[in-house]
Amino acid sequence: MSTNEEKTKSKIDSVEFISDRLDTPILKYFWQASPLSGAKNTSIHKFFRKIAAFERFTDHEVFLFSKFLHVRKFESNEIIFRENDGGFGFYLIFNGNVNIYADEYEENSETLKAMNFVTQLEKYQYFGELSLLEPVNRRNASAVSQGVTTLLAIYKPDLEELIERYPVVGAKFLQALSLIVANRLQSIAKELRILKNKYNKEVSSN
């Protein structure tokens, strides 16, 4: 693909991304019930205020950030992405649950699902952060909706525009992503220490 073709495709993709962004008027954002989930007590504003990664954002900064998000709705057991798929989106769970599977995911094999099940993510949790930080990202697990699920997504073109238009908000979001990754690594290190201690005890007892 030529340079001109790449530029043209980038422009087209950006238009597509912008066209389906969440566009909540500021009064509805702060005060009214969200139209996304049918819940009477959940607004976008309240949703973000329950996520620790956004605690350093002012109310107005969260509002500006929310305008770069897309709404993605999934039916029960619908695949959000598969392991090794190209990744370019970060997702927050607005409503519902998402199951994470390692290795192969087979829709019709309950045994394989059980073997490869890693964890279930709930409302206010998030996944896919590495896709926004790595130049080329491949998903390291599969994500599948558990029940009807609504996600809020931000993609690389959105992040680039966010940084360009609102540098302070963009910088705070990148800091939030870095904190998320750091916390994930700390959790993995803790699990590895637990497994190592368990292994050493088993070796000693034998």
XYZ file of C-alpha atoms in Angstrom:
206
model
C 0.000 0.000 0.000
C 1.365 3.431 -0.978
C 1.839 6.306 1.470
C -1.119 8.160 -0.068
C -3.317 5.068 0.263
C -2.291 4.704 3.901
C -3.174 8.347 4.582
C -6.535 7.913 2.836
C -7.343 4.759 4.796
C -6.374 6.494 8.044
C -8.762 9.347 7.277
C -11.589 6.938 6.441
C -10.996 4.926 9.614
C -10.993 8.112 11.685
C -14.338 9.184 10.237
C -15.802 5.764 11.020
C -14.504 5.917 14.579
C -15.837 9.435 15.147
C -19.274 8.648 13.714
C -20.298 6.207 16.447
C -18.733 7.870 19.452
C -20.680 8.333 22.641
C -21.971 11.922 22.512
C -23.727 12.706 25.784
C -24.909 16.299 26.369
C -23.287 17.714 29.480
C -26.520 17.998 31.510
C -27.479 14.408 30.764
C -23.923 13.313 31.485
C -23.996 14.721 35.010
C -27.609 14.336 36.078
C -29.784 12.011 34.026
C -29.904 8.238 33.955
C -27.795 6.696 31.238
C -29.632 5.575 28.084
C -27.122 2.753 27.631
C -28.168 0.159 30.169
C -31.703 0.984 31.256
C -30.425 1.386 34.812
C -32.034 4.333 36.574
C -29.119 5.060 38.882
C -26.161 4.791 36.528
C -24.912 7.809 34.620
C -21.629 7.976 32.731
C -20.370 10.406 35.360
C -21.202 8.072 38.274
C -19.708 5.160 36.380
C -16.280 6.777 36.022
C -16.304 8.037 39.585
C -16.299 4.396 40.755
C -13.116 3.550 38.813
C -9.907 4.183 40.755
C -7.839 4.707 37.593
C -9.798 7.921 36.912
C -9.718 9.349 40.429
C -7.233 12.099 39.447
C -9.504 13.374 36.678
C -11.673 16.407 37.361
C -15.361 16.080 36.514
C -14.863 18.160 33.379
C -11.856 16.091 32.283
C -13.856 12.885 32.633
C -16.631 14.490 30.588
C -14.169 15.422 27.819
C -12.695 11.912 27.897
C -16.149 10.317 27.641
C -16.758 12.057 24.310
C -14.019 9.926 22.731
C -15.653 6.637 23.740
C -17.706 4.204 21.684
C -20.576 2.040 22.909
C -20.242 -1.660 22.129
C -23.078 -4.065 22.979
C -22.673 -7.853 23.008
C -25.140 -10.683 23.382
C -24.483 -13.511 25.833
C -21.485 -15.692 24.846
C -20.535 -13.356 22.008
C -16.809 -13.200 21.278
C -15.355 -9.727 21.830
C -11.940 -10.751 20.524
C -9.839 -13.894 20.242
C -6.319 -14.560 21.409
C -3.747 -13.417 18.804
C -6.201 -11.030 17.156
C -4.744 -7.633 16.365
C -5.591 -5.334 19.254
C -6.241 -1.605 19.085
C -8.980 -0.998 21.678
C -9.286 -0.583 25.459
C -12.616 -1.586 27.033
C -14.446 -0.631 30.227
C -17.379 -2.772 31.377
C -20.372 -0.469 31.738
C -22.831 -3.293 32.297
C -22.590 -7.092 32.357
C -19.607 -9.448 32.651
C -16.721 -10.606 30.474
C -14.979 -13.979 30.718
C -11.273 -14.182 29.883
C -9.878 -17.395 28.379
C -6.252 -18.358 27.706
C -5.096 -20.492 24.778
C -7.756 -21.814 22.425
C -11.376 -20.801 22.908
C -13.947 -23.144 21.411
C -17.589 -22.033 21.508
C -18.986 -25.560 21.447
C -16.589 -27.225 23.888
C -17.545 -26.801 27.544
C -14.519 -28.883 28.596
C -12.101 -26.617 26.736
C -13.820 -23.533 28.145
C -13.418 -24.824 31.692
C -9.768 -25.759 31.122
C -8.823 -22.389 29.661
C -10.965 -20.110 31.858
C -8.814 -17.440 33.539
C -11.163 -15.003 35.249
C -14.454 -13.146 35.031
C -14.430 -9.343 34.856
C -17.359 -7.348 36.198
C -18.859 -3.888 35.937
C -16.301 -1.091 36.502
C -13.413 -3.354 35.456
C -11.471 -3.007 32.198
C -9.214 -4.877 29.789
C -7.157 -4.435 26.622
C -4.924 -1.616 27.890
C -1.769 -2.904 26.177
C -3.374 -2.374 22.773
C -3.124 1.393 23.289
C 0.489 1.315 24.536
C 2.194 -1.082 22.128
C 2.953 -0.124 18.498
C 1.807 -3.575 17.366
C -0.404 -5.533 19.729
C -1.697 -9.104 19.637
C -4.325 -10.118 22.160
C -2.853 -12.482 24.753
C -6.227 -14.010 25.665
C -9.801 -14.310 24.405
C -12.653 -12.193 25.783
C -16.255 -13.417 25.713
C -19.389 -11.695 27.016
C -21.192 -13.464 29.863
C -24.780 -12.347 29.578
C -25.813 -9.224 27.674
C -22.903 -6.814 28.083
C -22.285 -3.143 27.314
C -18.724 -1.916 26.927
C -17.266 1.557 26.545
C -14.299 1.454 24.164
C -11.517 3.804 23.153
C -9.354 3.003 20.125
C -5.932 4.197 18.998
C -7.264 6.868 16.601
C -9.415 8.238 19.450
C -6.436 8.349 21.814
C -4.311 10.155 19.229
C -7.025 12.767 18.710
C -7.591 13.092 22.465
C -3.889 13.836 23.008
C -3.897 16.360 20.168
C -7.056 18.213 21.236
C -6.830 17.911 25.017
C -3.171 17.226 25.966
C -3.774 17.370 29.730
C -6.630 14.840 29.560
C -4.592 12.664 27.194
C -1.593 12.741 29.530
C -3.745 11.822 32.531
C -5.253 8.919 30.610
C -1.804 7.630 29.614
C -0.796 7.845 33.285
C -3.915 5.867 34.185
C -3.025 3.197 31.611
C 0.521 3.001 33.003
C -0.870 2.551 36.512
C -3.203 -0.205 35.301
C -0.283 -2.051 33.669
C 1.877 -1.606 36.795
C -0.890 -3.034 39.000
C -1.310 -6.006 36.657
C 2.425 -6.720 36.813
C 2.419 -6.488 40.611
C -0.458 -8.973 40.760
C 1.396 -11.369 38.464
C 4.583 -11.051 40.545
C 2.585 -11.807 43.699
C 1.015 -14.890 42.118
C 4.427 -16.103 40.972
C 5.831 -15.730 44.505
C 2.906 -17.718 45.902
C 3.415 -20.471 43.325
C 7.167 -20.513 43.951
C 6.670 -20.850 47.720
C 4.107 -23.593 47.193
C 6.480 -25.442 44.860
C 9.409 -25.128 47.293
C 7.274 -26.495 50.136
C 6.195 -29.470 48.038
C 9.802 -30.191 47.029
C 10.953 -29.941 50.665
C 8.206 -32.276 51.884
C 9.223 -34.885 49.340
